[in-house]
mmCIF file of C-alpha atoms in Angstrom:
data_model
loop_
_atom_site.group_PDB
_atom_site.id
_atom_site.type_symbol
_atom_site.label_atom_id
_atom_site.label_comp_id
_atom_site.label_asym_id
_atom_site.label_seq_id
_atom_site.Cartn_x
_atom_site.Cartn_y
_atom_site.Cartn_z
ATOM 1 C CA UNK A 1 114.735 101.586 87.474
ATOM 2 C CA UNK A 2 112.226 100.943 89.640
ATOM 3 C CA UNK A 3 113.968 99.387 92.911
ATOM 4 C CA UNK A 4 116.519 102.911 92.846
ATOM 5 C CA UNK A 5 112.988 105.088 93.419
ATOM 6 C CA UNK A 6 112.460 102.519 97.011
ATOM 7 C CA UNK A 7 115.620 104.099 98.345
ATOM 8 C CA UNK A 8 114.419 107.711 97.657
ATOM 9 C CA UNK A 9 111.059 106.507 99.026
ATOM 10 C CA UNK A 10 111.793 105.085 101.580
ATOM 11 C CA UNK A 11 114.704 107.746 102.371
ATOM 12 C CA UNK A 12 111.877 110.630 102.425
ATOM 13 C CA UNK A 13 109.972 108.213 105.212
ATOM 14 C CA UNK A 14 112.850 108.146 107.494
ATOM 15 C CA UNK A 15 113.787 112.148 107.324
ATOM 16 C CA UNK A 16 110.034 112.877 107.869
ATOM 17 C CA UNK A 17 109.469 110.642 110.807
ATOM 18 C CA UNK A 18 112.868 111.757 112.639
ATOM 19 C CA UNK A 19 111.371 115.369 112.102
ATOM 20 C CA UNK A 20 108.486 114.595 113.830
ATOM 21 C CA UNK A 21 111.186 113.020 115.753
ATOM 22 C CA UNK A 22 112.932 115.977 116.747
ATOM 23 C CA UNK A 23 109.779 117.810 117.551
ATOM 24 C CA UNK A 24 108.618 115.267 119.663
ATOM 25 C CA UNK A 25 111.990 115.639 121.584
ATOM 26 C CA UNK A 26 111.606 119.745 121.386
ATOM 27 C CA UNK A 27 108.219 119.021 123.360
ATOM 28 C CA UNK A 28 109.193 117.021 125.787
ATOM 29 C CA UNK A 29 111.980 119.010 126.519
ATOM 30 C CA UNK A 30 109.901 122.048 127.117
ATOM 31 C CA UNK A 31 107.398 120.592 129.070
ATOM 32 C CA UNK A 32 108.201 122.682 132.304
ATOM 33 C CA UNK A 33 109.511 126.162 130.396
ATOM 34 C CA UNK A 34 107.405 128.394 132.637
ATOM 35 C CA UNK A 35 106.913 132.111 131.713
ATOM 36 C CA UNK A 36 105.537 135.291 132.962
ATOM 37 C CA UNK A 37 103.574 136.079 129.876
ATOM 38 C CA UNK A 38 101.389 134.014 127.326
ATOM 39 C CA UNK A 39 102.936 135.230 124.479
ATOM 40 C CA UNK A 40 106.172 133.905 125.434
ATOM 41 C CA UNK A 41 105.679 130.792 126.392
ATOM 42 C CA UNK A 42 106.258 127.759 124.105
ATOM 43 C CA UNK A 43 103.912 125.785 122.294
ATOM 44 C CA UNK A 44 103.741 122.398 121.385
ATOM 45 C CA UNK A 45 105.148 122.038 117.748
ATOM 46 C CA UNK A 46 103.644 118.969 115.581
ATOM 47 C CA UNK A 47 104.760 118.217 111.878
ATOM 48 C CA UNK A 48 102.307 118.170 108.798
ATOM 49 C CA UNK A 49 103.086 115.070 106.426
ATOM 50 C CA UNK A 50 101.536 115.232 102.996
ATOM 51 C CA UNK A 51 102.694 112.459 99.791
ATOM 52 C CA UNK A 52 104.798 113.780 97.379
ATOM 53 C CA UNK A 53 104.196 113.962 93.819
ATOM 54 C CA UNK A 54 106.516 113.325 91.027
ATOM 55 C CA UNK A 55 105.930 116.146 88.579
ATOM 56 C CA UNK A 56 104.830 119.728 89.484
ATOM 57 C CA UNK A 57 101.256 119.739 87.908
ATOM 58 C CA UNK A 58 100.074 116.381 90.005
ATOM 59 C CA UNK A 59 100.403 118.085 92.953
ATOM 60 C CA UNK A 60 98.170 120.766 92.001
ATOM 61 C CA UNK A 61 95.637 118.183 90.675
ATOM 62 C CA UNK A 62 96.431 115.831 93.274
ATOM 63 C CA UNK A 63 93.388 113.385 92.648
ATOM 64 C CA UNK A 64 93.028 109.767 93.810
ATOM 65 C CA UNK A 65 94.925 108.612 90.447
ATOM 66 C CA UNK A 66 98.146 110.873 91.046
ATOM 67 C CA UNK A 67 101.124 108.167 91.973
ATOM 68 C CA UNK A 68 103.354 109.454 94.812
ATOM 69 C CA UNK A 69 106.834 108.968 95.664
ATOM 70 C CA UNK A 70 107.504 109.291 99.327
ATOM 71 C CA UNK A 71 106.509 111.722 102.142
ATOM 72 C CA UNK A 72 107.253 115.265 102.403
ATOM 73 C CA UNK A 73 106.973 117.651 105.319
ATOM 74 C CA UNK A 74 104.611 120.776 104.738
ATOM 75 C CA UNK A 75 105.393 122.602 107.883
ATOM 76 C CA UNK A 76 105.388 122.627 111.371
ATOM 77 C CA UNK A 77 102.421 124.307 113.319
ATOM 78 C CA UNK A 78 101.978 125.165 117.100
ATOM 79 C CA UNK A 79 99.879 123.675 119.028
ATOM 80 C CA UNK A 80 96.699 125.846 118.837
ATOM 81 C CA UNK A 81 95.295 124.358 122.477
ATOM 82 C CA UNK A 82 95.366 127.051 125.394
ATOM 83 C CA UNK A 83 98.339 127.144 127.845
ATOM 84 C CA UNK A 84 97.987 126.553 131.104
ATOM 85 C CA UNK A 85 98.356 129.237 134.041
ATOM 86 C CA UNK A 86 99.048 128.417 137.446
ATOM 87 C CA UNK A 87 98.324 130.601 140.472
ATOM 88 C CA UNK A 88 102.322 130.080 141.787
ATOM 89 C CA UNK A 89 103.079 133.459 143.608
ATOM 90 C CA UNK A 90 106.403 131.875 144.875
ATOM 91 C CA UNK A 91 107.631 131.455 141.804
ATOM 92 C CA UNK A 92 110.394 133.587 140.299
ATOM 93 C CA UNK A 93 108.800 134.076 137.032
ATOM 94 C CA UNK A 94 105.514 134.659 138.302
ATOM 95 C CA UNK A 95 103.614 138.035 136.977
ATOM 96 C CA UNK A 96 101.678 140.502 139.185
ATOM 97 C CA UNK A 97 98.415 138.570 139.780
ATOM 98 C CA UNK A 98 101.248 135.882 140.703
ATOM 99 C CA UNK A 99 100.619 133.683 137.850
ATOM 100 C CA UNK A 100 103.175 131.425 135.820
ATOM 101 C CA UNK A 101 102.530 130.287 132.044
ATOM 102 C CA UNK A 102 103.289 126.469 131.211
ATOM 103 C CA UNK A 103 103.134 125.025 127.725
ATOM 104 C CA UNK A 104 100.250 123.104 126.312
ATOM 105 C CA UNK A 105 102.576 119.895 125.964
ATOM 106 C CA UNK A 106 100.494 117.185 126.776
ATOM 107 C CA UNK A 107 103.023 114.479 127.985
ATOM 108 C CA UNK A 108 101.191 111.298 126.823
ATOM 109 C CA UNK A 109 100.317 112.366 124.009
ATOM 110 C CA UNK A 110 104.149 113.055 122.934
ATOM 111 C CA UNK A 111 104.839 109.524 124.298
ATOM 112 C CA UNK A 112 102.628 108.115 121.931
ATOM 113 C CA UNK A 113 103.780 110.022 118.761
ATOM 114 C CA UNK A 114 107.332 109.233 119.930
ATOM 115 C CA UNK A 115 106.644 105.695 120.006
ATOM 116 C CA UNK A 116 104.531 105.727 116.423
ATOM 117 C CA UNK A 117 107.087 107.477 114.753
ATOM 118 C CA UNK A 118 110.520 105.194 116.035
ATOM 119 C CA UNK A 119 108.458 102.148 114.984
ATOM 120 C CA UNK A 120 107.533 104.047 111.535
ATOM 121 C CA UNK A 121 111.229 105.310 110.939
ATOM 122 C CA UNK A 122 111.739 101.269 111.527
ATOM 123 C CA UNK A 123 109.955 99.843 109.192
ATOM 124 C CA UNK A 124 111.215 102.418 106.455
ATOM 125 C CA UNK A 125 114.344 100.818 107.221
ATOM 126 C CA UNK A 126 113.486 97.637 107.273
ATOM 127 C CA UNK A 127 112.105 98.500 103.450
ATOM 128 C CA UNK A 128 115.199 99.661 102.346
ATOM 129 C CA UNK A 129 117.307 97.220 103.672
ATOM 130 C CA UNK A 130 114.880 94.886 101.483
ATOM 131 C CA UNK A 131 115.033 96.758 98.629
ATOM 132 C CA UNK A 132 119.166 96.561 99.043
ATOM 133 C CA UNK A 133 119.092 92.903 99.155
ATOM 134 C CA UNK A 134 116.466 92.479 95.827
ATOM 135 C CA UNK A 135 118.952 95.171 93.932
ATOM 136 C CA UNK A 136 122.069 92.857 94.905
ATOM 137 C CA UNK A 137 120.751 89.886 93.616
ATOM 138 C CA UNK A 138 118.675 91.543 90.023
ATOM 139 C CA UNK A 139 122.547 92.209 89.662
ATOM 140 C CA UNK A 140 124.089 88.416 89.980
ATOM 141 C CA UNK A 141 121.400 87.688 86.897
ATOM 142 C CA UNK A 142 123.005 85.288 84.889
ATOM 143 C CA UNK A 143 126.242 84.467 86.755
ATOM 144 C CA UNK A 144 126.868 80.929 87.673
ATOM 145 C CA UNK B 1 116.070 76.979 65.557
ATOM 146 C CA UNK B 2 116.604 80.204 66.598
ATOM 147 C CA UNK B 3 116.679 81.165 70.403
ATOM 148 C CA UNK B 4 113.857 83.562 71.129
ATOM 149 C CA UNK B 5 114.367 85.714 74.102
ATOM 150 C CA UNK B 6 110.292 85.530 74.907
ATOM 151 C CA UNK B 7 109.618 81.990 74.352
ATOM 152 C CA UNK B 8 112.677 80.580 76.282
ATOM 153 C CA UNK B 9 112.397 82.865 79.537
ATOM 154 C CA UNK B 10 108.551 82.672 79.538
ATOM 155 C CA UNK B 11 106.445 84.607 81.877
ATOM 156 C CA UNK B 12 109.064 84.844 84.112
ATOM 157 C CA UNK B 13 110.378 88.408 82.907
ATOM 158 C CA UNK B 14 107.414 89.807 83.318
ATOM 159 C CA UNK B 15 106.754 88.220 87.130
ATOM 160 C CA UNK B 16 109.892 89.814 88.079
ATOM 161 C CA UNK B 17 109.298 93.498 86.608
ATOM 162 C CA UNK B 18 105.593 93.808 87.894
ATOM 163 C CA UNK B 19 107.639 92.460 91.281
ATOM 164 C CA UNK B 20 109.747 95.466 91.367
ATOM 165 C CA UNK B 21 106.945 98.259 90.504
ATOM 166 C CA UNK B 22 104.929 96.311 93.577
ATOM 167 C CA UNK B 23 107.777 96.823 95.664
ATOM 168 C CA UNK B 24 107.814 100.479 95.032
ATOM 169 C CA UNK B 25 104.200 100.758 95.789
ATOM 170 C CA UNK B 26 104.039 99.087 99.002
ATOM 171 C CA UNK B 27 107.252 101.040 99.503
ATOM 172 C CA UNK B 28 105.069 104.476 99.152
ATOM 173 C CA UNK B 29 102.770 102.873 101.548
ATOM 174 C CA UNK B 30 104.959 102.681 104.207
ATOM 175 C CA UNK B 31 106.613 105.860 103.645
ATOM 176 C CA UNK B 32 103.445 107.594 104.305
ATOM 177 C CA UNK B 33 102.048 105.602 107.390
ATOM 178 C CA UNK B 34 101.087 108.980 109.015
ATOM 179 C CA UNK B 35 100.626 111.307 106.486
ATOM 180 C CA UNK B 36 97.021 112.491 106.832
ATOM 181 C CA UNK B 37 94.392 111.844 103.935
ATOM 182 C CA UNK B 38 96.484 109.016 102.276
ATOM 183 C CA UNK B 39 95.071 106.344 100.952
ATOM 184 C CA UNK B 40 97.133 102.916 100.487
ATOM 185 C CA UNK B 41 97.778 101.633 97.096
ATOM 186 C CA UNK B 42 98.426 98.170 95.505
ATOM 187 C CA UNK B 43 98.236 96.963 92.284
ATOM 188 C CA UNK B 44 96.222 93.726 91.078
ATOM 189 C CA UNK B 45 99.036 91.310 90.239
ATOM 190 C CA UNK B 46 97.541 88.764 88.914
ATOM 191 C CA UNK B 47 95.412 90.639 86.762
ATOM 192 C CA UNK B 48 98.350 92.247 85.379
ATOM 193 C CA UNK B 49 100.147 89.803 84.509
ATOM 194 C CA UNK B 50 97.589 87.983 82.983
ATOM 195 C CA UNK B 51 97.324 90.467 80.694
ATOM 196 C CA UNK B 52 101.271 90.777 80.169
ATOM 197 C CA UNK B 53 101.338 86.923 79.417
ATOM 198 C CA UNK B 54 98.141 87.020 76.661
ATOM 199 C CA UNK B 55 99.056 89.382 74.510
ATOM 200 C CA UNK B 56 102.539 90.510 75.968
ATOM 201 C CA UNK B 57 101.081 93.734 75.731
ATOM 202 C CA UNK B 58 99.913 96.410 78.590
ATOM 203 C CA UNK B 59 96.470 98.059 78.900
ATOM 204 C CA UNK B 60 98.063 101.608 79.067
ATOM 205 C CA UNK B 61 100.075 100.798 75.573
ATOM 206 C CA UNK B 62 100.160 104.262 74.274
ATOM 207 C CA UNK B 63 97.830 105.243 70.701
ATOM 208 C CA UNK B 64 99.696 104.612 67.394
ATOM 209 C CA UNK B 65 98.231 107.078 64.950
ATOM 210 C CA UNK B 66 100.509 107.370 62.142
ATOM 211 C CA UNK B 67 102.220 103.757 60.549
ATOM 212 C CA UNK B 68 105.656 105.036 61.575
ATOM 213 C CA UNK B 69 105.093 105.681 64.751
ATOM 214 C CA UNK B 70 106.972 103.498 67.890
ATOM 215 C CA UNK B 71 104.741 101.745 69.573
ATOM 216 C CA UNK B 72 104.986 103.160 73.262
ATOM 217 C CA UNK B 73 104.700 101.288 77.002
ATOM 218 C CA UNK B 74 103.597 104.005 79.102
ATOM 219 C CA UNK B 75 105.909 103.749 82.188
ATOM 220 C CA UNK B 76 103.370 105.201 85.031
ATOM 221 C CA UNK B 77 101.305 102.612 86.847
ATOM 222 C CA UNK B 78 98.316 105.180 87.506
ATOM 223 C CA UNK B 79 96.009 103.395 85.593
ATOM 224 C CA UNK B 80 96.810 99.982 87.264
ATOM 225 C CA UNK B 81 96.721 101.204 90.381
ATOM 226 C CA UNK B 82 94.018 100.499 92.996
ATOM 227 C CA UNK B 83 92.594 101.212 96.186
ATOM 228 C CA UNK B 84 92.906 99.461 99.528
ATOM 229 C CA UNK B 85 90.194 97.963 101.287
ATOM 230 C CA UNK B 86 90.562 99.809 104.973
ATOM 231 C CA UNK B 87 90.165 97.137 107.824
ATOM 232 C CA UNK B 88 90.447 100.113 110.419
ATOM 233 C CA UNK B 89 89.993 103.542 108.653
ATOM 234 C CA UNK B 90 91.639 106.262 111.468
ATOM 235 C CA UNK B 91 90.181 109.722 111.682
ATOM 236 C CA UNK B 92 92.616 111.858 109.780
ATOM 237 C CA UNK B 93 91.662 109.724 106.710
ATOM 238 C CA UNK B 94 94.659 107.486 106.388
ATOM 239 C CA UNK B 95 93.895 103.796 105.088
ATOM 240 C CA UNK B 96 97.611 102.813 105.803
ATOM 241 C CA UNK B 97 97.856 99.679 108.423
ATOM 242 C CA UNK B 98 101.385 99.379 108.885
ATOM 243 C CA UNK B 99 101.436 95.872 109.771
ATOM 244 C CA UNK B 100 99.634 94.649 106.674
ATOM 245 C CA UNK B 101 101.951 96.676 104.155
ATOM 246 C CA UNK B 102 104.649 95.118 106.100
ATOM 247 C CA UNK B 103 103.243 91.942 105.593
ATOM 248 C CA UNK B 104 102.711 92.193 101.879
ATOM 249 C CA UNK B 105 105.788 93.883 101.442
ATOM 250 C CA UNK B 106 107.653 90.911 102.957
ATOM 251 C CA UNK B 107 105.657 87.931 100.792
ATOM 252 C CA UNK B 108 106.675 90.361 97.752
ATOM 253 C CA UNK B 109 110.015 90.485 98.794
ATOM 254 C CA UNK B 110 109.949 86.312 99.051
ATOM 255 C CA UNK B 111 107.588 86.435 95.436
ATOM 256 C CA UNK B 112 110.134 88.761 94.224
ATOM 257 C CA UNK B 113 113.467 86.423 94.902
ATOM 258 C CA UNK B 114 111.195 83.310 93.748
ATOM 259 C CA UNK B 115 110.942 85.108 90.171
ATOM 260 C CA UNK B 116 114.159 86.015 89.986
ATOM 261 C CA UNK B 117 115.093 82.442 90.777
ATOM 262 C CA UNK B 118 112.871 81.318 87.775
ATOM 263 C CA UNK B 119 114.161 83.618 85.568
ATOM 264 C CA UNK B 120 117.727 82.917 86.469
ATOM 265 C CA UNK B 121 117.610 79.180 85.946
ATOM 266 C CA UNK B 122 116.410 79.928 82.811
ATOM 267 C CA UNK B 123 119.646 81.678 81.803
ATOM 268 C CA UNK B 124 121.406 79.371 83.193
ATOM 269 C CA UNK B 125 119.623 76.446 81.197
ATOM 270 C CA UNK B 126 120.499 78.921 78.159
ATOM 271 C CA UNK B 127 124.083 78.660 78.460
ATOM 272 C CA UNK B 128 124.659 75.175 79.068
ATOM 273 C CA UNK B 129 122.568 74.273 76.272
ATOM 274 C CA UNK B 130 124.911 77.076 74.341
ATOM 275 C CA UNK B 131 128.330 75.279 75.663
ATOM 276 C CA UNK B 132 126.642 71.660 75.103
ATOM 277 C CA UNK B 133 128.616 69.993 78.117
#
């Protein structure tokens, strides 16, 4: 049955956009997490999307004529952009040379995604609440 | 005079299944508004179901090649499927614009309960024709 596969669909749409969600949140959080070294210092997190396929072998030929059913998450990378070191010799954390490590978060960016993916996560809702209402009445088919 | 299932409901049935797999695809579009490299996918409907209504019979009907053999529907829509026209192409290769897949997905929704209205009448016709009040 076609309309069942909307709620699966659209199901996989609102778990990968409240990842990206969550990392979103994780960034913005961490904005300010100074450290003394680079290594230990965070970095930005984004998600990778890519569709998902409904049998094993179309994903390894996934071609433009492969069908797929919803979104999946392939992983989430760090932020490959270079942190930023500030000359704060005050500053608790600060090294020898009296420099502090923040995170490459970039603040408006994050605002952005945030926005893009509540409005995404939305609509996917607003699709399966659809597809809920279509299902109910398929089923009165035929009653007076 | 027999009732026959095809001739009394009409192209109705058909309206209302090609409906539902439209659904799903607009569904899919949706669903991956942000995933990088997708391209959005719709199917022709009135195309289809022109060719539903001629012959009652699909292009993707599967090859018969021995006399005994069930004549097949095949159930995936890859071969019906087409390619959006991108208004606004973004740079990670997505052809997804939310607000026109929420658009379509909306008049299907209407298309789809319009249909199923048709259809449903006809049943209804059915049985008081069966009860003869």
């Amino acid at each position: 049955m076609s309309l069942m596969q909307i709620f699966d669909i659209a199901g996989t749409g609102m778990s990968a956009q409240s990842l990206r969600l969550n990392t979103t949140a994780s960034n913005m959080a961490n904005a300010n997490s100074a450290s003394s070294s680079a290594d230990q210092t965070y970095r930005a997190r984004h998600p990778v999307f890519a569709p998902m396929f409904n049998d094993a072998m179309a994903d390894v030929f996934a071609g433009p004529e492969s069908v797929s059913t919803g979104v999946r998450v392939l992983g989430v990378v760090e932020d490959a952009r270079p942190l930023q070191p500030r000359y704060e010799p005050g500053h608790p954390l600060a090294n020898e040379e009296g420099y502090v490590y923040y995170p490459n978060v970039d603040i408006v960016e994050e605002m952005t995604n945030m926005i893009s993916s509540s409005r995404s996560f939305q609509l996917n809702v607003e699709v399966m609440t659809a597809a809920r209402t279509m299902m109910q009445r398929v089923l009165t088919l035929g009653q007076q | 005079m027999a009732i026959n299932f095809n001739n009394a409901l009409g192209i109705h049935e058909q309206a209302l299944i090609l409906r539902t797999r439209r659904t799903t695809v607009l569904a899919n579009n949706i669903a991956n508004a942000n995933t990088p490299g997708y391209k959005a996918r719709d199917i022709d409907f009135q195309a289809l179901l022109t060719q539903a209504g001629d012959s009652q019979r699909r292009s993707v009907d599967m090859a018969r090649t021995h006399q005994r053999h069930l004549s097949g529907v095949s159930s995936s829509l890859a071969d019906e499927l087409l390619f959006r026209v991108p208004t606004q192409p973004s740079v990670d290769g997505n052809t997804v614009d939310e607000q026109i897949e929420n658009a379509a997905f909306a008049r299907n929704a209407i298309e789809h309960q319009a249909s199923f209205q048709f259809l449903n009448s006809k049943f209804t016709g059915l049985m008081k024709a069966l009860r003869g009040e």
